[in-house]
Short mmCIF file of N, CA, C and O in Angstrom, two decimals:
data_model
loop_
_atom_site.label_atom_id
_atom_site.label_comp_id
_atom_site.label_asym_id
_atom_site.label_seq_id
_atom_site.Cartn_x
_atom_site.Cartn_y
_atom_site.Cartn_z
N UNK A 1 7.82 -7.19 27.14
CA UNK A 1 8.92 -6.27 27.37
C UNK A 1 10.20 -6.99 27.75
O UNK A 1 10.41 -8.20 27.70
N UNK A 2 11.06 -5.95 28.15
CA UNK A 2 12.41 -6.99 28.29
C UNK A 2 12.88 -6.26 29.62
O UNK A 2 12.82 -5.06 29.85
N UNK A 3 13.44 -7.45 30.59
CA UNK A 3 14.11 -6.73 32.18
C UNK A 3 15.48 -7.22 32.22
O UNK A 3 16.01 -8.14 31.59
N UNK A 4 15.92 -6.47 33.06
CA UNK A 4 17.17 -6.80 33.06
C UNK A 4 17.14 -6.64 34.80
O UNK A 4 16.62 -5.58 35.16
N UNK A 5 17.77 -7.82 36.28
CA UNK A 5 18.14 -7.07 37.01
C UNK A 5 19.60 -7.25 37.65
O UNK A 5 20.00 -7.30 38.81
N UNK A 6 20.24 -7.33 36.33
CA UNK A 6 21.68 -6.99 36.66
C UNK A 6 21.68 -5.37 37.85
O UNK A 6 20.75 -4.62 38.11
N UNK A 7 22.91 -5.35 38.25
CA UNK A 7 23.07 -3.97 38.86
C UNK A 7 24.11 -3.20 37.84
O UNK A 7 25.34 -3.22 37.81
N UNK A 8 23.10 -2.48 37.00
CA UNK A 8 24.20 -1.53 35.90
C UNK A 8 24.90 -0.41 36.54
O UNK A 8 25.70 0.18 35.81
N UNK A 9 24.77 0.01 37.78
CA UNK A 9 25.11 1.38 38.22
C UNK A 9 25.55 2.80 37.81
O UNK A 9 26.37 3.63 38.19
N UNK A 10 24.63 2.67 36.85
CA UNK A 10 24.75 4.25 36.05
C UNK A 10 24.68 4.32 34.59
O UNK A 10 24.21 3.28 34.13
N UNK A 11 24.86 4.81 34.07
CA UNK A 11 25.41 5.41 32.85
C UNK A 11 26.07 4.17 31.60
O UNK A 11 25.81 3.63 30.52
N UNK A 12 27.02 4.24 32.65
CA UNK A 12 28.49 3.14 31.71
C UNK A 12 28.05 1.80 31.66
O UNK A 12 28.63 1.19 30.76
N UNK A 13 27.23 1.11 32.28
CA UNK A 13 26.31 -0.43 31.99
C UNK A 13 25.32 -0.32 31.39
O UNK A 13 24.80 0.77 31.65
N UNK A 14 24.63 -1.03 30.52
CA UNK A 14 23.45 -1.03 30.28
C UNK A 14 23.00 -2.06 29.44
O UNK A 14 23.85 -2.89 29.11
N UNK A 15 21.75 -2.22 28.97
CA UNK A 15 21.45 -3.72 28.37
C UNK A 15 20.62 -3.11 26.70
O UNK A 15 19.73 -2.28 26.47
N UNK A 16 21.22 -3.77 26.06
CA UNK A 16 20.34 -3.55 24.95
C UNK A 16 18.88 -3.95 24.92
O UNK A 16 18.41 -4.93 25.49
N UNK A 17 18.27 -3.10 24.25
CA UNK A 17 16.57 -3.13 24.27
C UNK A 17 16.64 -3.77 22.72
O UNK A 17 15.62 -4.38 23.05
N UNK A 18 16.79 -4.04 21.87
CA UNK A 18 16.87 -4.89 20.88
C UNK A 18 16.38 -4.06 19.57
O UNK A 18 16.33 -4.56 18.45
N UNK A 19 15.94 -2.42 19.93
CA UNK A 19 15.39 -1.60 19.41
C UNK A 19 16.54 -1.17 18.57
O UNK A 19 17.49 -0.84 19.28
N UNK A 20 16.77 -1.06 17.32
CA UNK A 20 17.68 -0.34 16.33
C UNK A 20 17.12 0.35 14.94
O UNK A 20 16.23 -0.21 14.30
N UNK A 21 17.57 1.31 14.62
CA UNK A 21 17.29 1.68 12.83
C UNK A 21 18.50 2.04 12.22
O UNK A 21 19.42 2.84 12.39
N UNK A 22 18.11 1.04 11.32
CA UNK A 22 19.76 1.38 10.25
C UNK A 22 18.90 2.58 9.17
O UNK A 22 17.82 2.62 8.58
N UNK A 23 19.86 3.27 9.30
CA UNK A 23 19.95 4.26 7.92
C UNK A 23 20.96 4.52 7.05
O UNK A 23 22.02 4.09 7.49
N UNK A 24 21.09 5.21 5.64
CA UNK A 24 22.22 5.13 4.98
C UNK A 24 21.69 6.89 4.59
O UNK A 24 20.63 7.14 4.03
N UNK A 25 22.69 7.95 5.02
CA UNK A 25 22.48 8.83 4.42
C UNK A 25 22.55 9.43 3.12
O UNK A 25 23.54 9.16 2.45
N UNK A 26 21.42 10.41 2.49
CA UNK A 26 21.33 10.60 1.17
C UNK A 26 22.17 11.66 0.95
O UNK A 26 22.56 11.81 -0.21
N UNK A 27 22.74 12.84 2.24
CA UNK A 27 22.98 13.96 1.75
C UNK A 27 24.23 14.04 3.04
O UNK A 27 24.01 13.80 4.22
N UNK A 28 25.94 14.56 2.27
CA UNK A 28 26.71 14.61 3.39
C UNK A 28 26.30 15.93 4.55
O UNK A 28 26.75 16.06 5.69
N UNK A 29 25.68 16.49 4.09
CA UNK A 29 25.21 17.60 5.19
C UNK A 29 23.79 17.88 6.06
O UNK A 29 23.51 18.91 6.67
N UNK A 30 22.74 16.28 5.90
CA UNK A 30 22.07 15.91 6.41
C UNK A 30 21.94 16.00 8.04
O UNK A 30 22.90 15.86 8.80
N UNK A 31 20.84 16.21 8.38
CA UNK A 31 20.67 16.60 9.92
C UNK A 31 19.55 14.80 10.26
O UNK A 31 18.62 14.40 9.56
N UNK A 32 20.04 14.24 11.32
CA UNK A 32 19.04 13.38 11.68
C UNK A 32 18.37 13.39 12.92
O UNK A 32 18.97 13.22 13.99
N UNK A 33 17.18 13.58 12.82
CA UNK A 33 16.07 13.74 13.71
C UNK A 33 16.03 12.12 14.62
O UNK A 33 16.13 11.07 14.00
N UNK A 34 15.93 12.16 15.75
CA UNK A 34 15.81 10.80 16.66
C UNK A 34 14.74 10.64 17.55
O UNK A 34 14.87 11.58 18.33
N UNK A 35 13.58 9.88 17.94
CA UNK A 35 12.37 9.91 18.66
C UNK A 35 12.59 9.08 19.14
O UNK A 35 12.86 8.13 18.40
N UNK A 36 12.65 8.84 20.67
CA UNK A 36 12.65 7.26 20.99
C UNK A 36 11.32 7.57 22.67
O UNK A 36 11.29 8.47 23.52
N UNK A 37 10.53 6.46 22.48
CA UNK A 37 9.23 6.75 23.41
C UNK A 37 9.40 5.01 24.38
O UNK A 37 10.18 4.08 24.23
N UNK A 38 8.75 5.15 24.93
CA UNK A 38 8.82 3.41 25.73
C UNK A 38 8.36 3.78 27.37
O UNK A 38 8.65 4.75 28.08
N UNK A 39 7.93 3.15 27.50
CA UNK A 39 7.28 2.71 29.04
C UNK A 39 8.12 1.54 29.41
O UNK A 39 8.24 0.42 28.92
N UNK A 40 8.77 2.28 30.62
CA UNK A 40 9.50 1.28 31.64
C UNK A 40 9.96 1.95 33.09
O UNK A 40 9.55 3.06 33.43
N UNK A 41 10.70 1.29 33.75
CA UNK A 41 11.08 1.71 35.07
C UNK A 41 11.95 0.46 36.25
O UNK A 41 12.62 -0.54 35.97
N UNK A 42 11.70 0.87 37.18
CA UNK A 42 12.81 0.18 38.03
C UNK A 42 11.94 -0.87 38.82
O UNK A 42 10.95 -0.24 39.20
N UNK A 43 11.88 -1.90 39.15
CA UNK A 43 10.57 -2.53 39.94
C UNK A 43 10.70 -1.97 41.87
O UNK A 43 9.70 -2.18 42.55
N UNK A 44 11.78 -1.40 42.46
CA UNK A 44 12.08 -0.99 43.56
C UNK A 44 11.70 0.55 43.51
O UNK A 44 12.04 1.33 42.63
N UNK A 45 10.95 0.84 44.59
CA UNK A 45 10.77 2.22 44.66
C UNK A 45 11.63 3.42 45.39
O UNK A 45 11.81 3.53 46.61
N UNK A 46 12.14 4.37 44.27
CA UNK A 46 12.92 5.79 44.53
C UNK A 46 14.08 5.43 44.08
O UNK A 46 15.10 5.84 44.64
N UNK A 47 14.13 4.38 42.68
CA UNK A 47 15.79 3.70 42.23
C UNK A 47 14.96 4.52 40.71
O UNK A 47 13.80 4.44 40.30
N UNK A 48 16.25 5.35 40.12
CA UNK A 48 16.27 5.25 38.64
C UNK A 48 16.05 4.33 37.62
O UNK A 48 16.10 3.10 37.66
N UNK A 49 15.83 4.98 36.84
CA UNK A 49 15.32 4.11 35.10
C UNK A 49 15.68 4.95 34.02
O UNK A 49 15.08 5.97 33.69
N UNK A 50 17.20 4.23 33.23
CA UNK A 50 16.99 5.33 32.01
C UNK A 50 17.29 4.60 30.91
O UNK A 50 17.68 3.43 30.96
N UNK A 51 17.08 5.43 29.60
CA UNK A 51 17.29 5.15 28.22
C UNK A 51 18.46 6.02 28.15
O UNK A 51 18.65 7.04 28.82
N UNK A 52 19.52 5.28 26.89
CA UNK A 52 20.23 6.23 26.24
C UNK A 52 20.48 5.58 24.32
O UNK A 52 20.56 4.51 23.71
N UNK A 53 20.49 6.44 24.15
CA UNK A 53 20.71 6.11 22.21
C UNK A 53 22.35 6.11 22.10
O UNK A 53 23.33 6.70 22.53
N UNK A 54 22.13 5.49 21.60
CA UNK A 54 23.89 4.91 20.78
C UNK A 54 23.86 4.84 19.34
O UNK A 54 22.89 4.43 18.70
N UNK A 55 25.23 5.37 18.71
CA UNK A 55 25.09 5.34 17.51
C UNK A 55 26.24 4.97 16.41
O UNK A 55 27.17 5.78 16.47
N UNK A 56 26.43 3.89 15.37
CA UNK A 56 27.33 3.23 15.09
C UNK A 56 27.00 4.01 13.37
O UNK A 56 25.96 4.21 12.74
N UNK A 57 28.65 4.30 13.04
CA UNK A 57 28.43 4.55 11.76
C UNK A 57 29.85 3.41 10.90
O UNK A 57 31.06 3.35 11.11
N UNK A 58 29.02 2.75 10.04
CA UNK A 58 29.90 1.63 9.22
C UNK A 58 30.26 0.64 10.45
O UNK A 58 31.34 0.08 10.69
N UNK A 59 29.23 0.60 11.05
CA UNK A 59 29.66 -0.55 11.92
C UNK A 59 31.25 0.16 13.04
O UNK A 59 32.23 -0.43 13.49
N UNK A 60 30.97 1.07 13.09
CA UNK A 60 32.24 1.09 14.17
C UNK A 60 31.80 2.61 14.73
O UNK A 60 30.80 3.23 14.37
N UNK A 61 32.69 3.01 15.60
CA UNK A 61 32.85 4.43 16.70
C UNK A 61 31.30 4.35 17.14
O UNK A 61 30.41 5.07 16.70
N UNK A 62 31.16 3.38 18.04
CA UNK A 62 30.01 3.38 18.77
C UNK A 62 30.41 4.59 20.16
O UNK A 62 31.36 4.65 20.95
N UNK A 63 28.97 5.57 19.91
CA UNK A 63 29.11 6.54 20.87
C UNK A 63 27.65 6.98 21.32
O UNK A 63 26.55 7.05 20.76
N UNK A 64 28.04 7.19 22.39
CA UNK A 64 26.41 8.51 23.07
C UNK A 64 26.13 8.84 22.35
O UNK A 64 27.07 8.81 21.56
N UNK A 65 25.11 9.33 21.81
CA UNK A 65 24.15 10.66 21.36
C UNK A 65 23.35 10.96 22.07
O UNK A 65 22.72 11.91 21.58
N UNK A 66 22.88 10.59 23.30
CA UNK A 66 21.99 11.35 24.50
C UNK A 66 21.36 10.40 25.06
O UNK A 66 21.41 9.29 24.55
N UNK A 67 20.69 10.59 26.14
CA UNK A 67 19.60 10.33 26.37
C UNK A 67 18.35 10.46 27.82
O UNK A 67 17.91 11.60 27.96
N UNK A 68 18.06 9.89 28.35
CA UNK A 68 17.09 10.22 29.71
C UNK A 68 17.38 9.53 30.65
O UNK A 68 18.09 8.53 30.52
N UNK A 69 16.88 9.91 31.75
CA UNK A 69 16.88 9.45 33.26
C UNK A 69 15.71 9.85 34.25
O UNK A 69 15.38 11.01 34.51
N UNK A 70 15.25 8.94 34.66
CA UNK A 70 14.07 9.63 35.74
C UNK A 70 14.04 8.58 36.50
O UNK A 70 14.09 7.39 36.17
N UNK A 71 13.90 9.37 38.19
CA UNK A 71 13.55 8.54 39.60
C UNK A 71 12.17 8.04 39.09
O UNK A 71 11.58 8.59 38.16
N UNK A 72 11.60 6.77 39.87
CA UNK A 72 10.70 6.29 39.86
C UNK A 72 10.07 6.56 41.31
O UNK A 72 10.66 6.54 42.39
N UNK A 73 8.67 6.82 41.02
CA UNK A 73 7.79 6.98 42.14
C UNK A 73 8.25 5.88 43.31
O UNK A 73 9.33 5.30 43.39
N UNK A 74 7.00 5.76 44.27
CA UNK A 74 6.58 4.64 45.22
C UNK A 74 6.32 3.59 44.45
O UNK A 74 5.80 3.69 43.34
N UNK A 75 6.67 2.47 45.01
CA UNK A 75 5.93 1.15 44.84
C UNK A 75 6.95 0.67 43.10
O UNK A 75 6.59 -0.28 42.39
N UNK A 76 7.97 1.44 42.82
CA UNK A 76 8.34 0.45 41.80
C UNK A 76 7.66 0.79 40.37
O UNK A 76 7.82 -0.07 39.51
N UNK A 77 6.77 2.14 39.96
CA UNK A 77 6.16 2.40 39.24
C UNK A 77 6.11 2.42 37.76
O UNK A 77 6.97 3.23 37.42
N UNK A 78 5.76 2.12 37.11
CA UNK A 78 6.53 2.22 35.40
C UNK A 78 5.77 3.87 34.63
O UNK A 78 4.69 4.45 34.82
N UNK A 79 6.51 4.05 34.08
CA UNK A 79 6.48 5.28 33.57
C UNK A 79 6.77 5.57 32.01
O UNK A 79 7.51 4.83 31.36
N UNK A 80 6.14 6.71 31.44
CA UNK A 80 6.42 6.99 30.17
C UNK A 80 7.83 7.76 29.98
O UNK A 80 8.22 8.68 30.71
N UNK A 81 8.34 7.37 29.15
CA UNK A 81 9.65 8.32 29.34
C UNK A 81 9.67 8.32 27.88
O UNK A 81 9.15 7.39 27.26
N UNK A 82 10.31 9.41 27.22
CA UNK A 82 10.62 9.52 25.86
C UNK A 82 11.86 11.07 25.10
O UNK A 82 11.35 12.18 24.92
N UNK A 83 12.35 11.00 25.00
CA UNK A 83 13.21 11.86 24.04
C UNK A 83 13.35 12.31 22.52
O UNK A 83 12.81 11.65 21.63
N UNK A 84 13.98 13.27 22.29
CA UNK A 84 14.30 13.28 20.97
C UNK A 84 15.33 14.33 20.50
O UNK A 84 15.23 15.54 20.73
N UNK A 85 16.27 13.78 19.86
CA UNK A 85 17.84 13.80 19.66
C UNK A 85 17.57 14.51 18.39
O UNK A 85 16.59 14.41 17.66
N UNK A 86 18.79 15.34 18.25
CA UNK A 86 19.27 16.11 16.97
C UNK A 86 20.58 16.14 16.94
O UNK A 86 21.23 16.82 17.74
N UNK A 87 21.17 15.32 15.92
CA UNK A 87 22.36 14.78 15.44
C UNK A 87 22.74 15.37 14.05
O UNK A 87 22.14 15.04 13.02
N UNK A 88 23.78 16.27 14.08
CA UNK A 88 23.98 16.68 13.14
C UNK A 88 25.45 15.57 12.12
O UNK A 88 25.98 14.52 12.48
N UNK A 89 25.64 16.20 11.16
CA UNK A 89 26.28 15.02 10.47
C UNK A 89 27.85 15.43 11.36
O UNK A 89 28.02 16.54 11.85
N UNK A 90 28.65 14.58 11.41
CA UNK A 90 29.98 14.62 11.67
C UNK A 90 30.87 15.03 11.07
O UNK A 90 30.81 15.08 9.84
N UNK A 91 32.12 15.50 11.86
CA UNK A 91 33.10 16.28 11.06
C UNK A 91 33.28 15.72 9.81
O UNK A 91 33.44 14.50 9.85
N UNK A 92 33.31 16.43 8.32
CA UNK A 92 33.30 15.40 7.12
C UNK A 92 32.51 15.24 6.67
O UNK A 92 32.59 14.60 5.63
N UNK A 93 31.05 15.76 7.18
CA UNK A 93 29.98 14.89 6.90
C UNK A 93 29.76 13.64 6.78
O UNK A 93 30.70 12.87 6.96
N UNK A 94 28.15 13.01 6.36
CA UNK A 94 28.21 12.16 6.50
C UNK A 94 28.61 11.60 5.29
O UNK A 94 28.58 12.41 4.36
N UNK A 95 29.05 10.22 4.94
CA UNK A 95 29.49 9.18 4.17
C UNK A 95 28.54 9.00 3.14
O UNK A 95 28.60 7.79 2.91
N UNK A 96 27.82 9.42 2.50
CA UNK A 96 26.66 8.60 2.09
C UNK A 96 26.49 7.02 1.32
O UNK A 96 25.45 6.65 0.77
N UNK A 97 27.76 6.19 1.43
CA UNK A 97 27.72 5.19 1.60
C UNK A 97 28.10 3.94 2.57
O UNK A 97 28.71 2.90 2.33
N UNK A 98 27.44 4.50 3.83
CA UNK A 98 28.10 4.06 5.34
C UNK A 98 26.64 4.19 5.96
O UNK A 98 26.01 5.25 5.90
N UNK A 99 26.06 2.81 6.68
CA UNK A 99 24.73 2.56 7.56
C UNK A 99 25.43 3.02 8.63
O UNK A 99 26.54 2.65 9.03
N UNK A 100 24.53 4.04 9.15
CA UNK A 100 24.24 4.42 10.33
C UNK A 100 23.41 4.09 11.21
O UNK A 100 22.31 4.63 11.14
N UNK A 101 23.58 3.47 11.92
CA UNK A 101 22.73 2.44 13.15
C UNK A 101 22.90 3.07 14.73
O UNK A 101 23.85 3.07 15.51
N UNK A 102 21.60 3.56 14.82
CA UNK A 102 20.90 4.06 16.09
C UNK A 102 20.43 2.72 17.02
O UNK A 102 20.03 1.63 16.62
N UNK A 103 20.59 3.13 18.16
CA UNK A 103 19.54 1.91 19.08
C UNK A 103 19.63 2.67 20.52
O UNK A 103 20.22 3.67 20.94
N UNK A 104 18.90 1.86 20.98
CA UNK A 104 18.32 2.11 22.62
C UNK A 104 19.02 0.97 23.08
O UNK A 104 19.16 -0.15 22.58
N UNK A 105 19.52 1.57 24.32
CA UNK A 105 20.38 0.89 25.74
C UNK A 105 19.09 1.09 26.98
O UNK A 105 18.38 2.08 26.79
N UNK A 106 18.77 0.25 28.16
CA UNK A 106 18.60 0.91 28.88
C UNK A 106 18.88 0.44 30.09
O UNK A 106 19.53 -0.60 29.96
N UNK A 107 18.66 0.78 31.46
CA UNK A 107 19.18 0.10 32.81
C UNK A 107 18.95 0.96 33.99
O UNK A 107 18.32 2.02 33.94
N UNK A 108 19.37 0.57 34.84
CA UNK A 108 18.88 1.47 36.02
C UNK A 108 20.17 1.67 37.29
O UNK A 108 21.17 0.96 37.33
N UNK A 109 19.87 2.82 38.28
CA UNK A 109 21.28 2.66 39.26
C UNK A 109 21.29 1.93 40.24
O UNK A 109 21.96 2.25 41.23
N UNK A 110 20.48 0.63 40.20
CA UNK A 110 20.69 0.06 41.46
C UNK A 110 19.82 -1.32 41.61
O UNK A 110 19.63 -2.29 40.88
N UNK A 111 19.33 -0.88 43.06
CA UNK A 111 18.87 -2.64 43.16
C UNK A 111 17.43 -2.31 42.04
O UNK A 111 17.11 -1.39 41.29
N UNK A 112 16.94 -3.43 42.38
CA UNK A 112 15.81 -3.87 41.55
C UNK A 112 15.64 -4.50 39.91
O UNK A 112 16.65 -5.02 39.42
N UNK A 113 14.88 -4.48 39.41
CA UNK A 113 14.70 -5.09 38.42
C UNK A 113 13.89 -4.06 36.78
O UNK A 113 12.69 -3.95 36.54
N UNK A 114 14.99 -3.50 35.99
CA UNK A 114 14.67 -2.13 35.32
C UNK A 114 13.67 -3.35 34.13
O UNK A 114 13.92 -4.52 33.86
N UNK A 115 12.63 -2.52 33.70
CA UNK A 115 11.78 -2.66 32.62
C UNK A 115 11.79 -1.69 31.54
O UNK A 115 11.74 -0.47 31.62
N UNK A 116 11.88 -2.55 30.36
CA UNK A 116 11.32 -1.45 29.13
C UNK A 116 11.00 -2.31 28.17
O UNK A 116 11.37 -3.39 27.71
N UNK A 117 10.00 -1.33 27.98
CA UNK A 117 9.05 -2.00 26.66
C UNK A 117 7.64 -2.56 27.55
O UNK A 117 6.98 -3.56 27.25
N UNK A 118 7.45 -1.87 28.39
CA UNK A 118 6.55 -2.53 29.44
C UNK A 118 4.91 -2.23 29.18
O UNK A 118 4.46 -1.08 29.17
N UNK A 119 4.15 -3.33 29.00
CA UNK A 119 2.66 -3.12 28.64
C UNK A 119 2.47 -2.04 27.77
O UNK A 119 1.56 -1.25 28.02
N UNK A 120 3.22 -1.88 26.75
CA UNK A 120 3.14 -1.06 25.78
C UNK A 120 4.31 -0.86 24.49
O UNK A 120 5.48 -1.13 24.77
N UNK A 121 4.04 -0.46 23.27
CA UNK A 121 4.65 -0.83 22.27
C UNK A 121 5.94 0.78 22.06
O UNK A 121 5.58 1.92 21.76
N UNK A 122 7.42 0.32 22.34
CA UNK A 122 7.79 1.30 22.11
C UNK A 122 8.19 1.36 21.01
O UNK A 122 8.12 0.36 20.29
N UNK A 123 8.94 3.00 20.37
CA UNK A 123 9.25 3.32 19.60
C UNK A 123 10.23 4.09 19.44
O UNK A 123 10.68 4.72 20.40
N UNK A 124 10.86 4.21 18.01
CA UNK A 124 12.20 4.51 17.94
C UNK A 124 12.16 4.98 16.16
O UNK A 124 11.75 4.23 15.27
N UNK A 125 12.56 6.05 16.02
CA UNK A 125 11.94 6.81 14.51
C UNK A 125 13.40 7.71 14.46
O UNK A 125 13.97 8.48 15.23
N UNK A 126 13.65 7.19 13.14
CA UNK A 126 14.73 8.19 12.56
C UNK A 126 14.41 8.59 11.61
O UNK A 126 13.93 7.83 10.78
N UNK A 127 14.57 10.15 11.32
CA UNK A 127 14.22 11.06 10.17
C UNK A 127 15.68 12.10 9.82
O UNK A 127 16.38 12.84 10.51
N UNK A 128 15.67 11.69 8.35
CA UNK A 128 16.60 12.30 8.19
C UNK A 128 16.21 13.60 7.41
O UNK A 128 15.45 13.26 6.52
N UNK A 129 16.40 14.80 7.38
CA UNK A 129 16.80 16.22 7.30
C UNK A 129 17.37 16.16 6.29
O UNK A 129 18.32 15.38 6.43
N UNK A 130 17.32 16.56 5.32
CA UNK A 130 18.32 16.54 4.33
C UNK A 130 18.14 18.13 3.36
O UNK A 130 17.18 18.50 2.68
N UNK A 131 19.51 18.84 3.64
CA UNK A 131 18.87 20.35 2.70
C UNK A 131 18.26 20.75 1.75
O UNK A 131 18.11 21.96 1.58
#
């Protein structure tokens, strides 16, 4: 797995998980489906752990598209955490000759040392919708 124990404090820091899928859409009015699953957490106990998805189209306007947050038990605990995003195409639709590249960020609010990808294989699945 991969740790990070920078202090990201929230939201606006975070470390790439190395997790990405490029796609190239087939249809400008395509809907894309997003799954992202992974076991991780904070190694300090009652400090947050979250994922968020980011999403780059033609290589540029990297933005949110969502993602999770959960306190961690006692003792620093690792946990299953997982989501799944529905991204519709953008004003314009989409490009259908422009990669669209999804990935996972993740980090935590404070002290300790955040994990993901921890004793277990995560995942990250894009499906595209297409009418």
């Amino acid at each position: 797995g991969i740790t990070t124990n920078s202090n990201s404090g929230g939201w606006t820091n975070s470390v790439e998980s190395g997790h990405n899928v490029d796609i190239t859409p087939t249809a400008s009015d395509s809907i894309m489906l997003i799954q992202v699953s992974s076991v991780g957490g904070n190694t300090n106990s009652g400090r947050s752990y979250f994922l968020r998805l980011r999403r780059k189209i033609n290589n540029a306007n990297d933005d949110d598209r969502g993602g999770m947050q959960i306190g961690d038990g006692n003792n620093g605990g690792m946990q299953s955490i997982g989501f799944t995003i529905v991204d519709p195409a953008p004003t314009g639709g989409w490009n259908t000759s422009h990669v669209v590249n999804y990935r996972v960020r993740f980090g935590h609010d404070g002290d300790g040392t955040a994990r993901y990808d921890y004793s277990s294989t995560s995942n990250l699945t894009v499906i595209e919708l297409a009418p």
